[in-house]
């Protein structure tokens, strides 16, 4: 089979590498580019530099077939996909430095007629800005459609769930946002080589906003549940029972509260909306603030219970940002445990996290923190603090909790 087209994927992380691999597995001739030499080396050896089920076998296969190679420099290709980080600044606006660096590394290779897709999560307008970076470096090219030297720009956000990326990258519906209609059509043809979901055509700004809105929708709804948990606590009502009852209404579906909101999407992306429309994004901002304040509430609760003991022993169950994963990024549970061990120096904090081999340095370096097994930690504890609903905790024998003070942020043992 002849390669469908030449594609260069810039940034070979959680998003870029699966995209490069699946494009290559579907007949495209793919070059992946990364500034991290370890990623380049590992991928060329057919290995994956992070954990993602089923990715390594695909990478090993396409590398062995010569359909995917990794390198440090950008080659010429018919299409480019940019999947570099888009962190936010102290003022919650996007820091475009990685997108800019990627655009400037692509620019010298362009001849006219190429498609450049931004897959990184972006505030409205960043795809157009990427075009400006390219044209600033190559004023001989144009973004106007229909010319021999036109560069086509599109935004196609990624909504895969880590742990299921190789399934969802193929099956999920995909938003295709062209800066021009021609760009959207070109991008659709590329994604059609591997995507079985519906390809939904729109403009780039709407596509950028759609990704942010999806995560903000989750954030706002979790904020409602978290606010209900604080109100219920004050009023002496069991919030879990309350939500269960309210959800019997045929048009009500309240989400579950927790210790806060973590991860690098839901806890981050709404800020791009706030930064883009600070006067108008009132609810979006408030939801972020409600969710960010939930760890303070949990901390105060535990500290009040701990005040009854001279040297309290606290078992903290879970520090990942959600159940059954090892990802600690932006984790409210991790920050609660860090603050607990710092603020009650005379407490001993037994941290149970079955998904990591070792605790992060921010906890491991503290003298009053120990990485413990769940049953041992509960047996030794005065206070049991549930922070994550890992499956190992759900099935615990409740007998071992008798006599213990339990602060359960996940409603695990109702
Ligand atoms: N991980 C997810 O679940 C997820 C889901 C949806 C969207 N996103 C978005 O996708 C984007 C990428 O996220 P990720 O999780 O893949 O990040 P990542 O950190 O895993 O990977 C980014 C890669 O880009 C490389 N890089 C940085 N600058 C570069 C440059 N100038 N040239 C070449 N390589 C460069 C880094 O070395 C790294 O390997 C972000 O905008 C993120 O918000 C991520």
Tab-separated table of C-alpha atoms and ligand atoms in Angstrom:
chain	number	residue	atom	x	y	z
A	1	UNK	CA	0.000	0.000	0.000
A	2	UNK	CA	1.366	3.450	-0.933
A	3	UNK	CA	1.487	5.933	1.974
A	4	UNK	CA	-1.635	8.135	1.993
A	5	UNK	CA	0.463	11.222	2.709
A	6	UNK	CA	3.508	12.472	4.570
A	7	UNK	CA	2.690	13.766	8.052
A	8	UNK	CA	4.927	15.368	10.681
A	9	UNK	CA	3.730	15.318	14.303
A	10	UNK	CA	5.483	17.908	16.487
A	11	UNK	CA	5.472	16.927	20.182
A	12	UNK	CA	5.454	13.197	20.981
A	13	UNK	CA	3.774	13.112	24.397
A	14	UNK	CA	0.511	11.561	25.623
A	15	UNK	CA	-1.347	13.029	22.624
A	16	UNK	CA	1.239	13.374	19.848
A	17	UNK	CA	2.697	9.860	20.013
A	18	UNK	CA	-0.629	7.954	19.839
A	19	UNK	CA	-1.679	10.266	16.972
A	20	UNK	CA	1.580	9.653	15.101
A	21	UNK	CA	1.328	5.895	15.681
A	22	UNK	CA	-2.294	5.582	14.564
A	23	UNK	CA	-1.663	7.727	11.451
A	24	UNK	CA	1.278	5.469	10.585
A	25	UNK	CA	-0.750	2.316	11.256
A	26	UNK	CA	-3.305	3.579	8.733
A	27	UNK	CA	-0.961	3.984	5.811
A	28	UNK	CA	0.536	7.449	6.327
A	29	UNK	CA	4.280	8.065	6.236
A	30	UNK	CA	4.892	9.735	9.608
A	31	UNK	CA	7.825	11.578	11.158
A	32	UNK	CA	7.532	12.502	14.816
A	33	UNK	CA	9.563	15.378	16.216
A	34	UNK	CA	10.380	16.016	19.862
A	35	UNK	CA	12.830	18.292	21.656
A	36	UNK	CA	13.315	15.601	24.296
A	37	UNK	CA	16.130	13.286	23.055
A	38	UNK	CA	14.982	10.479	25.389
A	39	UNK	CA	11.573	10.387	23.698
A	40	UNK	CA	13.218	10.279	20.255
A	41	UNK	CA	15.582	7.474	21.255
A	42	UNK	CA	12.904	5.366	22.970
A	43	UNK	CA	10.418	5.694	20.100
A	44	UNK	CA	12.999	4.745	17.467
A	45	UNK	CA	13.664	1.624	19.555
A	46	UNK	CA	9.923	0.842	19.362
A	47	UNK	CA	9.279	1.767	22.982
A	48	UNK	CA	6.902	4.249	24.638
A	49	UNK	CA	8.381	6.692	27.188
A	50	UNK	CA	5.211	6.755	29.359
A	51	UNK	CA	2.417	4.406	30.422
A	52	UNK	CA	-0.515	3.983	28.000
A	53	UNK	CA	-2.129	0.580	27.382
A	54	UNK	CA	-1.811	-0.910	23.869
A	55	UNK	CA	0.304	1.974	22.537
A	56	UNK	CA	3.661	0.194	22.630
A	57	UNK	CA	2.636	-2.666	20.347
A	58	UNK	CA	1.401	-0.178	17.708
A	59	UNK	CA	4.545	1.981	18.001
A	60	UNK	CA	6.832	-1.073	17.798
A	61	UNK	CA	4.952	-2.295	14.704
A	62	UNK	CA	4.980	0.955	12.717
A	63	UNK	CA	8.601	1.728	13.626
A	64	UNK	CA	9.644	-1.761	12.476
A	65	UNK	CA	7.731	-1.269	9.199
A	66	UNK	CA	9.478	2.079	8.629
A	67	UNK	CA	6.161	3.998	8.712
A	68	UNK	CA	7.081	6.007	11.836
A	69	UNK	CA	10.397	7.518	12.821
A	70	UNK	CA	11.273	10.058	15.519
A	71	UNK	CA	13.835	12.840	15.243
A	72	UNK	CA	14.826	16.198	16.729
A	73	UNK	CA	14.394	18.308	13.592
A	74	UNK	CA	11.309	19.097	11.507
A	75	UNK	CA	11.300	17.678	7.940
A	76	UNK	CA	9.092	18.722	5.016
A	77	UNK	CA	5.642	17.056	5.100
A	78	UNK	CA	2.284	17.565	3.410
A	79	UNK	CA	0.576	17.902	6.811
A	80	UNK	CA	1.792	18.915	10.263
A	81	UNK	CA	0.118	18.203	13.594
A	82	UNK	CA	1.262	20.264	16.588
A	83	UNK	CA	0.693	18.557	19.975
A	84	UNK	CA	2.918	20.507	22.360
A	85	UNK	CA	2.006	21.703	25.890
A	86	UNK	CA	-0.198	24.793	26.351
A	87	UNK	CA	0.292	25.741	30.026
A	88	UNK	CA	-1.250	28.837	31.563
A	89	UNK	CA	0.574	31.846	32.991
A	90	UNK	CA	0.189	33.330	36.491
A	91	UNK	CA	-2.702	35.411	35.160
A	92	UNK	CA	-4.370	32.241	33.804
A	93	UNK	CA	-3.824	33.204	30.166
A	94	UNK	CA	-2.203	30.696	27.815
A	95	UNK	CA	1.570	30.676	27.579
A	96	UNK	CA	2.038	30.174	23.820
A	97	UNK	CA	5.809	29.640	23.923
A	98	UNK	CA	5.721	25.939	22.921
A	99	UNK	CA	3.235	26.563	20.092
A	100	UNK	CA	5.366	29.452	18.899
A	101	UNK	CA	8.554	27.360	19.010
A	102	UNK	CA	6.787	24.564	17.084
A	103	UNK	CA	5.479	27.024	14.438
A	104	UNK	CA	8.933	28.543	14.029
A	105	UNK	CA	10.494	25.101	13.580
A	106	UNK	CA	7.912	24.158	10.915
A	107	UNK	CA	8.061	27.476	8.991
A	108	UNK	CA	11.408	26.959	7.193
A	109	UNK	CA	10.163	23.667	5.686
A	110	UNK	CA	6.965	25.037	4.151
A	111	UNK	CA	6.612	25.416	0.358
A	112	UNK	CA	2.924	26.399	0.086
A	113	UNK	CA	-0.118	24.121	0.084
A	114	UNK	CA	0.667	22.391	3.407
A	115	UNK	CA	-1.829	21.837	6.211
A	116	UNK	CA	-0.813	22.788	9.786
A	117	UNK	CA	-3.130	21.481	12.512
A	118	UNK	CA	-2.993	22.567	16.146
A	119	UNK	CA	-4.164	19.735	18.422
A	120	UNK	CA	-3.022	21.303	21.699
A	121	UNK	CA	-5.830	22.613	23.902
A	122	UNK	CA	-6.058	26.291	22.983
A	123	UNK	CA	-7.884	29.483	23.923
A	124	UNK	CA	-9.941	30.973	21.082
A	125	UNK	CA	-7.585	32.519	18.534
A	126	UNK	CA	-4.388	30.516	19.196
A	127	UNK	CA	-4.625	28.627	15.883
A	128	UNK	CA	-4.754	31.951	14.020
A	129	UNK	CA	-1.868	33.163	16.196
A	130	UNK	CA	0.116	30.060	15.161
A	131	UNK	CA	-0.471	31.188	11.567
A	132	UNK	CA	0.890	34.630	12.428
A	133	UNK	CA	4.049	33.062	13.869
A	134	UNK	CA	4.503	31.118	10.624
A	135	UNK	CA	3.951	34.144	8.394
A	136	UNK	CA	6.277	36.290	10.568
A	137	UNK	CA	9.010	33.730	9.871
A	138	UNK	CA	7.987	33.244	6.218
A	139	UNK	CA	6.477	36.443	4.768
A	140	UNK	CA	6.642	34.843	1.298
A	141	UNK	CA	3.739	32.546	2.306
A	142	UNK	CA	0.082	33.505	2.837
A	143	UNK	CA	-2.915	32.390	4.922
A	144	UNK	CA	-5.358	33.632	2.255
A	145	UNK	CA	-7.132	30.697	0.615
A	146	UNK	CA	-6.697	29.774	-3.040
A	147	UNK	CA	-3.112	30.923	-3.654
A	148	UNK	CA	-0.216	28.698	-4.768
A	149	UNK	CA	1.623	29.594	-1.529
A	150	UNK	CA	-1.339	29.235	0.891
A	151	UNK	CA	-0.729	27.586	4.278
A	152	UNK	CA	-3.906	25.895	5.548
A	153	UNK	CA	-4.582	26.081	9.306
A	154	UNK	CA	-6.950	24.001	11.418
A	155	UNK	CA	-7.688	23.188	15.045
A	156	UNK	CA	-8.730	19.627	15.885
A	157	UNK	CA	-8.912	19.243	19.670
A	158	UNK	CA	-8.259	15.931	21.353
A	159	UNK	CA	-10.724	14.503	23.898
A	160	UNK	CA	-9.213	11.083	24.616
A	161	UNK	CA	-9.218	9.617	28.105
A	162	UNK	CA	-5.756	8.568	29.352
A	163	UNK	CA	-5.757	4.803	29.788
A	164	UNK	CA	-8.146	4.370	26.820
A	165	UNK	CA	-6.365	6.552	24.262
A	166	UNK	CA	-5.829	3.839	21.619
A	167	UNK	CA	-9.559	3.040	21.610
A	168	UNK	CA	-10.920	6.571	21.886
A	169	UNK	CA	-8.541	8.113	19.322
A	170	UNK	CA	-10.232	5.914	16.714
A	171	UNK	CA	-13.817	5.757	18.024
A	172	UNK	CA	-14.511	9.266	19.373
A	173	UNK	CA	-16.305	11.859	17.263
A	174	UNK	CA	-13.888	14.575	16.250
A	175	UNK	CA	-14.311	18.326	15.887
A	176	UNK	CA	-12.529	19.655	12.794
A	177	UNK	CA	-12.127	23.439	12.901
A	178	UNK	CA	-10.686	25.095	9.807
A	179	UNK	CA	-9.446	28.676	9.722
A	180	UNK	CA	-10.803	28.360	6.154
A	181	UNK	CA	-13.239	25.844	4.663
A	182	UNK	CA	-10.493	24.431	2.479
A	183	UNK	CA	-8.325	23.852	5.579
A	184	UNK	CA	-11.212	22.065	7.321
A	185	UNK	CA	-11.679	19.793	4.292
A	186	UNK	CA	-7.993	18.919	4.173
A	187	UNK	CA	-7.964	18.194	7.914
A	188	UNK	CA	-11.098	16.034	7.582
A	189	UNK	CA	-9.409	13.952	4.873
A	190	UNK	CA	-6.401	13.366	7.122
A	191	UNK	CA	-8.438	12.316	10.199
A	192	UNK	CA	-10.646	10.155	7.997
A	193	UNK	CA	-7.613	7.901	7.419
A	194	UNK	CA	-7.979	6.529	10.982
A	195	UNK	CA	-11.003	8.057	12.754
A	196	UNK	CA	-14.200	5.955	12.805
A	197	UNK	CA	-16.192	8.559	14.769
A	198	UNK	CA	-18.149	11.357	13.151
A	199	UNK	CA	-16.005	14.201	11.761
A	200	UNK	CA	-17.777	17.424	12.755
A	201	UNK	CA	-16.845	20.405	10.605
A	202	UNK	CA	-16.662	23.941	11.994
A	203	UNK	CA	-14.354	26.970	12.177
A	204	UNK	CA	-11.169	27.012	14.252
A	205	UNK	CA	-12.403	29.369	16.995
A	206	UNK	CA	-15.528	27.317	17.630
A	207	UNK	CA	-13.417	24.154	17.728
A	208	UNK	CA	-11.034	25.758	20.245
A	209	UNK	CA	-13.952	26.875	22.409
A	210	UNK	CA	-15.738	23.496	22.144
A	211	UNK	CA	-12.880	21.695	23.877
A	212	UNK	CA	-12.769	24.310	26.651
A	213	UNK	CA	-16.535	24.241	27.063
A	214	UNK	CA	-16.609	20.444	27.393
A	215	UNK	CA	-14.221	20.582	30.340
A	216	UNK	CA	-15.900	23.624	31.827
A	217	UNK	CA	-19.265	21.841	31.700
A	218	UNK	CA	-17.793	19.112	33.905
A	219	UNK	CA	-16.173	21.679	36.200
A	220	UNK	CA	-19.386	23.684	36.725
A	221	UNK	CA	-21.398	20.545	37.476
A	222	UNK	CA	-18.813	19.198	39.913
A	223	UNK	CA	-18.728	22.630	41.582
A	224	UNK	CA	-22.479	22.368	42.158
A	225	UNK	CA	-22.003	18.980	43.844
A	226	UNK	CA	-19.072	20.288	45.894
A	227	UNK	CA	-21.059	23.318	47.020
A	228	UNK	CA	-23.943	21.040	48.017
A	229	UNK	CA	-21.517	18.949	50.102
A	230	UNK	CA	-20.399	22.029	52.058
A	231	UNK	CA	-23.988	23.289	52.556
A	232	UNK	CA	-25.150	19.803	53.602
A	233	UNK	CA	-22.334	19.488	56.106
A	234	UNK	CA	-23.382	22.759	57.728
A	235	UNK	CA	-27.047	21.683	57.824
A	236	UNK	CA	-26.363	18.155	59.111
A	237	UNK	CA	-27.612	16.459	55.937
A	238	UNK	CA	-26.004	13.414	54.269
A	239	UNK	CA	-25.076	14.852	50.850
A	240	UNK	CA	-24.789	11.408	49.209
A	241	UNK	CA	-28.314	10.491	50.222
A	242	UNK	CA	-29.510	13.969	49.207
A	243	UNK	CA	-28.044	13.638	45.686
A	244	UNK	CA	-29.296	10.082	45.326
A	245	UNK	CA	-32.823	11.222	46.153
A	246	UNK	CA	-32.726	14.322	43.943
A	247	UNK	CA	-31.434	12.246	41.021
A	248	UNK	CA	-34.678	10.256	41.056
A	249	UNK	CA	-36.212	13.293	39.372
A	250	UNK	CA	-36.376	12.325	35.674
A	251	UNK	CA	-34.510	15.441	34.522
A	252	UNK	CA	-31.959	15.827	37.335
A	253	UNK	CA	-28.486	14.280	37.291
A	254	UNK	CA	-26.273	15.831	39.954
A	255	UNK	CA	-22.644	14.654	39.899
A	256	UNK	CA	-20.750	13.390	42.940
A	257	UNK	CA	-18.748	15.709	45.208
A	258	UNK	CA	-15.129	15.061	46.138
A	259	UNK	CA	-12.042	16.686	47.658
A	260	UNK	CA	-11.737	19.167	44.748
A	261	UNK	CA	-11.005	18.914	41.028
A	262	UNK	CA	-7.667	17.822	39.614
A	263	UNK	CA	-5.847	16.749	36.484
A	264	UNK	CA	-4.494	18.879	33.696
A	265	UNK	CA	-7.769	19.393	31.756
A	266	UNK	CA	-10.853	20.125	33.895
A	267	UNK	CA	-8.873	22.090	36.476
A	268	UNK	CA	-7.048	24.092	33.791
A	269	UNK	CA	-9.083	24.622	30.610
A	270	UNK	CA	-11.925	26.754	32.109
A	271	UNK	CA	-9.324	29.408	32.950
A	272	UNK	CA	-8.748	29.932	29.210
A	273	UNK	CA	-12.426	30.908	28.904
A	274	UNK	CA	-12.105	33.264	31.871
A	275	UNK	CA	-8.991	34.844	30.351
A	276	UNK	CA	-10.724	35.253	26.962
A	277	UNK	CA	-13.867	36.903	28.409
A	278	UNK	CA	-13.117	37.993	31.998
A	279	UNK	CA	-16.176	40.233	32.348
A	280	UNK	CA	-18.667	37.656	31.128
A	281	UNK	CA	-17.334	34.280	32.299
A	282	UNK	CA	-18.815	34.679	35.799
A	283	UNK	CA	-20.150	31.170	36.363
A	284	UNK	CA	-17.093	29.539	34.811
A	285	UNK	CA	-14.788	31.483	37.144
A	286	UNK	CA	-16.950	30.851	40.209
A	287	UNK	CA	-17.009	27.102	39.521
A	288	UNK	CA	-13.195	27.092	39.391
A	289	UNK	CA	-13.084	29.018	42.673
A	290	UNK	CA	-15.603	26.690	44.375
A	291	UNK	CA	-13.666	23.607	43.290
A	292	UNK	CA	-10.318	25.119	44.215
A	293	UNK	CA	-11.670	25.999	47.684
A	294	UNK	CA	-12.904	22.470	48.458
A	295	UNK	CA	-9.477	21.235	49.686
A	296	UNK	CA	-9.507	24.037	52.329
A	297	UNK	CA	-12.835	22.756	53.621
A	298	UNK	CA	-11.529	19.165	53.815
A	299	UNK	CA	-8.354	20.306	55.538
A	300	UNK	CA	-10.267	22.293	58.166
A	301	UNK	CA	-12.469	19.305	58.886
A	302	UNK	CA	-9.528	16.975	59.440
A	303	UNK	CA	-7.655	19.545	61.521
A	304	UNK	CA	-10.673	19.981	63.814
A	305	UNK	CA	-10.812	16.202	64.376
A	306	UNK	CA	-7.038	15.970	64.820
A	307	UNK	CA	-7.098	18.691	67.520
A	308	UNK	CA	-8.581	16.099	69.891
A	309	UNK	CA	-5.366	14.039	69.807
A	310	UNK	CA	-1.923	14.924	71.143
A	311	UNK	CA	-0.121	13.072	68.332
A	312	UNK	CA	-2.786	12.138	65.803
A	313	UNK	CA	-2.164	9.349	63.322
A	314	UNK	CA	-3.983	10.031	60.064
A	315	UNK	CA	-4.431	7.470	57.292
A	316	UNK	CA	-4.879	9.363	54.001
A	317	UNK	CA	-6.380	7.066	51.374
A	318	UNK	CA	-5.341	8.126	47.854
A	319	UNK	CA	-3.363	11.024	46.398
A	320	UNK	CA	-4.076	10.534	42.644
A	321	UNK	CA	-6.423	13.051	41.005
A	322	UNK	CA	-9.049	10.390	40.379
A	323	UNK	CA	-9.783	6.714	40.916
A	324	UNK	CA	-7.547	3.910	39.637
A	325	UNK	CA	-4.837	5.985	37.952
A	326	UNK	CA	-1.284	6.989	38.923
A	327	UNK	CA	-1.555	10.603	37.686
A	328	UNK	CA	-0.818	13.127	40.450
A	329	UNK	CA	-0.958	16.284	38.276
A	330	UNK	CA	-2.987	19.102	39.865
A	331	UNK	CA	-4.301	16.548	42.371
A	332	UNK	CA	-6.339	18.127	45.198
A	333	UNK	CA	-5.833	14.970	47.284
A	334	UNK	CA	-2.072	15.269	47.041
A	335	UNK	CA	-2.189	18.941	48.016
A	336	UNK	CA	-4.465	18.182	50.999
A	337	UNK	CA	-1.993	15.573	52.281
A	338	UNK	CA	0.978	17.894	51.723
A	339	UNK	CA	-0.700	20.686	53.668
A	340	UNK	CA	-1.893	18.330	56.404
A	341	UNK	CA	1.611	17.012	57.049
A	342	UNK	CA	3.048	20.552	57.007
A	343	UNK	CA	0.389	22.181	59.168
A	344	UNK	CA	0.126	19.489	61.874
A	345	UNK	CA	3.779	18.719	62.436
A	346	UNK	CA	3.060	16.498	65.425
A	347	UNK	CA	0.731	14.313	63.325
A	348	UNK	CA	1.868	11.152	61.620
A	349	UNK	CA	0.422	10.863	58.117
A	350	UNK	CA	0.205	7.383	56.619
A	351	UNK	CA	-0.329	7.840	52.875
A	352	UNK	CA	-1.937	4.965	50.987
A	353	UNK	CA	-1.549	5.173	47.205
A	354	UNK	CA	-1.525	1.713	45.617
A	355	UNK	CA	-0.912	3.107	42.110
A	356	UNK	CA	2.559	4.559	42.720
A	357	UNK	CA	5.759	2.745	43.677
A	358	UNK	CA	7.035	5.696	45.700
A	359	UNK	CA	5.555	8.916	47.045
A	360	UNK	CA	6.489	12.176	45.270
A	361	UNK	CA	9.389	14.089	46.854
A	362	UNK	CA	7.008	16.723	48.284
A	363	UNK	CA	5.712	13.983	50.620
A	364	UNK	CA	8.572	11.488	50.754
A	365	UNK	CA	10.926	14.172	52.111
A	366	UNK	CA	8.706	14.927	55.099
A	367	UNK	CA	9.674	13.216	58.364
A	368	UNK	CA	6.061	12.739	59.503
A	369	UNK	CA	4.882	11.046	56.263
A	370	UNK	CA	5.025	7.338	55.484
A	371	UNK	CA	3.903	5.377	52.390
A	372	UNK	CA	1.753	2.597	53.854
A	373	UNK	CA	-0.424	-0.362	52.899
A	374	UNK	CA	-4.122	0.290	53.314
A	375	UNK	CA	-4.982	-2.174	56.089
A	376	UNK	CA	-1.871	-1.402	58.111
A	377	UNK	CA	-2.541	2.357	57.805
A	378	UNK	CA	-6.159	2.055	58.956
A	379	UNK	CA	-5.231	-0.190	61.848
A	380	UNK	CA	-2.667	2.334	63.116
A	381	UNK	CA	-4.787	5.451	62.453
A	382	UNK	CA	-6.952	7.582	64.742
A	383	UNK	CA	-8.457	9.344	61.719
A	384	UNK	CA	-9.134	7.790	58.301
A	385	UNK	CA	-9.348	10.361	55.499
A	386	UNK	CA	-10.766	9.037	52.216
A	387	UNK	CA	-9.606	11.171	49.290
A	388	UNK	CA	-9.858	8.888	46.228
A	389	UNK	CA	-12.310	6.076	45.461
A	390	UNK	CA	-9.685	3.572	44.244
A	391	UNK	CA	-11.220	0.099	43.802
A	392	UNK	CA	-8.928	-1.304	46.519
A	393	UNK	CA	-10.643	0.955	49.076
A	394	UNK	CA	-14.200	0.190	48.014
A	395	UNK	CA	-13.948	-3.469	48.939
A	396	UNK	CA	-12.346	-3.033	52.377
A	397	UNK	CA	-13.866	-4.904	55.268
A	398	UNK	CA	-15.796	-2.202	57.181
A	399	UNK	CA	-15.013	-3.974	60.485
A	400	UNK	CA	-11.562	-2.408	60.507
A	401	UNK	CA	-13.156	1.042	60.564
A	402	UNK	CA	-14.972	0.517	63.852
A	403	UNK	CA	-13.525	2.870	66.480
A	404	UNK	CA	-12.017	5.109	63.776
A	405	UNK	CA	-12.933	8.704	63.014
A	406	UNK	CA	-13.693	8.754	59.288
A	407	UNK	CA	-13.645	11.813	57.016
A	408	UNK	CA	-14.937	10.465	53.726
A	409	UNK	CA	-14.760	12.989	50.850
A	410	UNK	CA	-15.950	10.412	48.296
A	411	UNK	CA	-18.908	8.869	50.108
A	412	UNK	CA	-17.221	5.488	49.824
A	413	UNK	CA	-18.499	3.819	52.965
A	414	UNK	CA	-22.022	5.101	53.276
B	1	LIG	N1	-2.868	14.233	27.951
B	1	LIG	C1	-4.161	14.364	27.750
B	1	LIG	O1	-4.957	13.586	28.247
B	1	LIG	C2	-4.713	15.483	26.877
B	1	LIG	C3	-6.030	15.378	26.431
B	1	LIG	C4	-6.528	16.361	25.587
B	1	LIG	C5	-5.705	17.435	25.223
B	1	LIG	N2	-4.431	17.523	25.690
B	1	LIG	C6	-3.621	18.672	25.264
B	1	LIG	O2	-2.651	18.233	24.312
B	1	LIG	C7	-1.463	19.027	24.415
B	1	LIG	C8	-0.278	18.118	24.651
B	1	LIG	O3	-0.487	17.429	25.862
B	1	LIG	P1	0.312	16.108	26.257
B	1	LIG	O4	-0.389	15.531	27.449
B	1	LIG	O5	0.569	15.273	25.045
B	1	LIG	O6	1.705	16.772	26.721
B	1	LIG	P2	3.085	16.015	26.968
B	1	LIG	O7	3.863	16.874	27.907
B	1	LIG	O8	2.857	14.578	27.287
B	1	LIG	O9	3.797	16.051	25.513
B	1	LIG	C9	4.233	17.208	24.895
B	1	LIG	C10	5.530	16.875	24.150
B	1	LIG	O10	5.915	18.013	23.372
B	1	LIG	C11	7.323	18.098	23.378
B	1	LIG	N3	7.682	19.462	22.957
B	1	LIG	C12	7.587	20.627	23.649
B	1	LIG	N4	7.955	21.658	22.862
B	1	LIG	C13	8.290	21.139	21.653
B	1	LIG	C14	8.758	21.702	20.430
B	1	LIG	N5	8.923	23.026	20.285
B	1	LIG	N6	9.044	20.864	19.404
B	1	LIG	C15	8.853	19.532	19.529
B	1	LIG	N7	8.418	18.944	20.677
B	1	LIG	C16	8.134	19.749	21.714
B	1	LIG	C17	7.699	17.725	24.803
B	1	LIG	O11	9.052	17.317	24.894
B	1	LIG	C18	6.707	16.573	25.074
B	1	LIG	O12	7.254	15.310	24.733
B	1	LIG	C19	-1.744	20.027	25.551
B	1	LIG	O13	-2.254	21.215	25.016
B	1	LIG	C20	-2.818	19.326	26.366
B	1	LIG	O14	-3.612	20.248	27.097
B	1	LIG	C21	-3.912	16.558	26.492
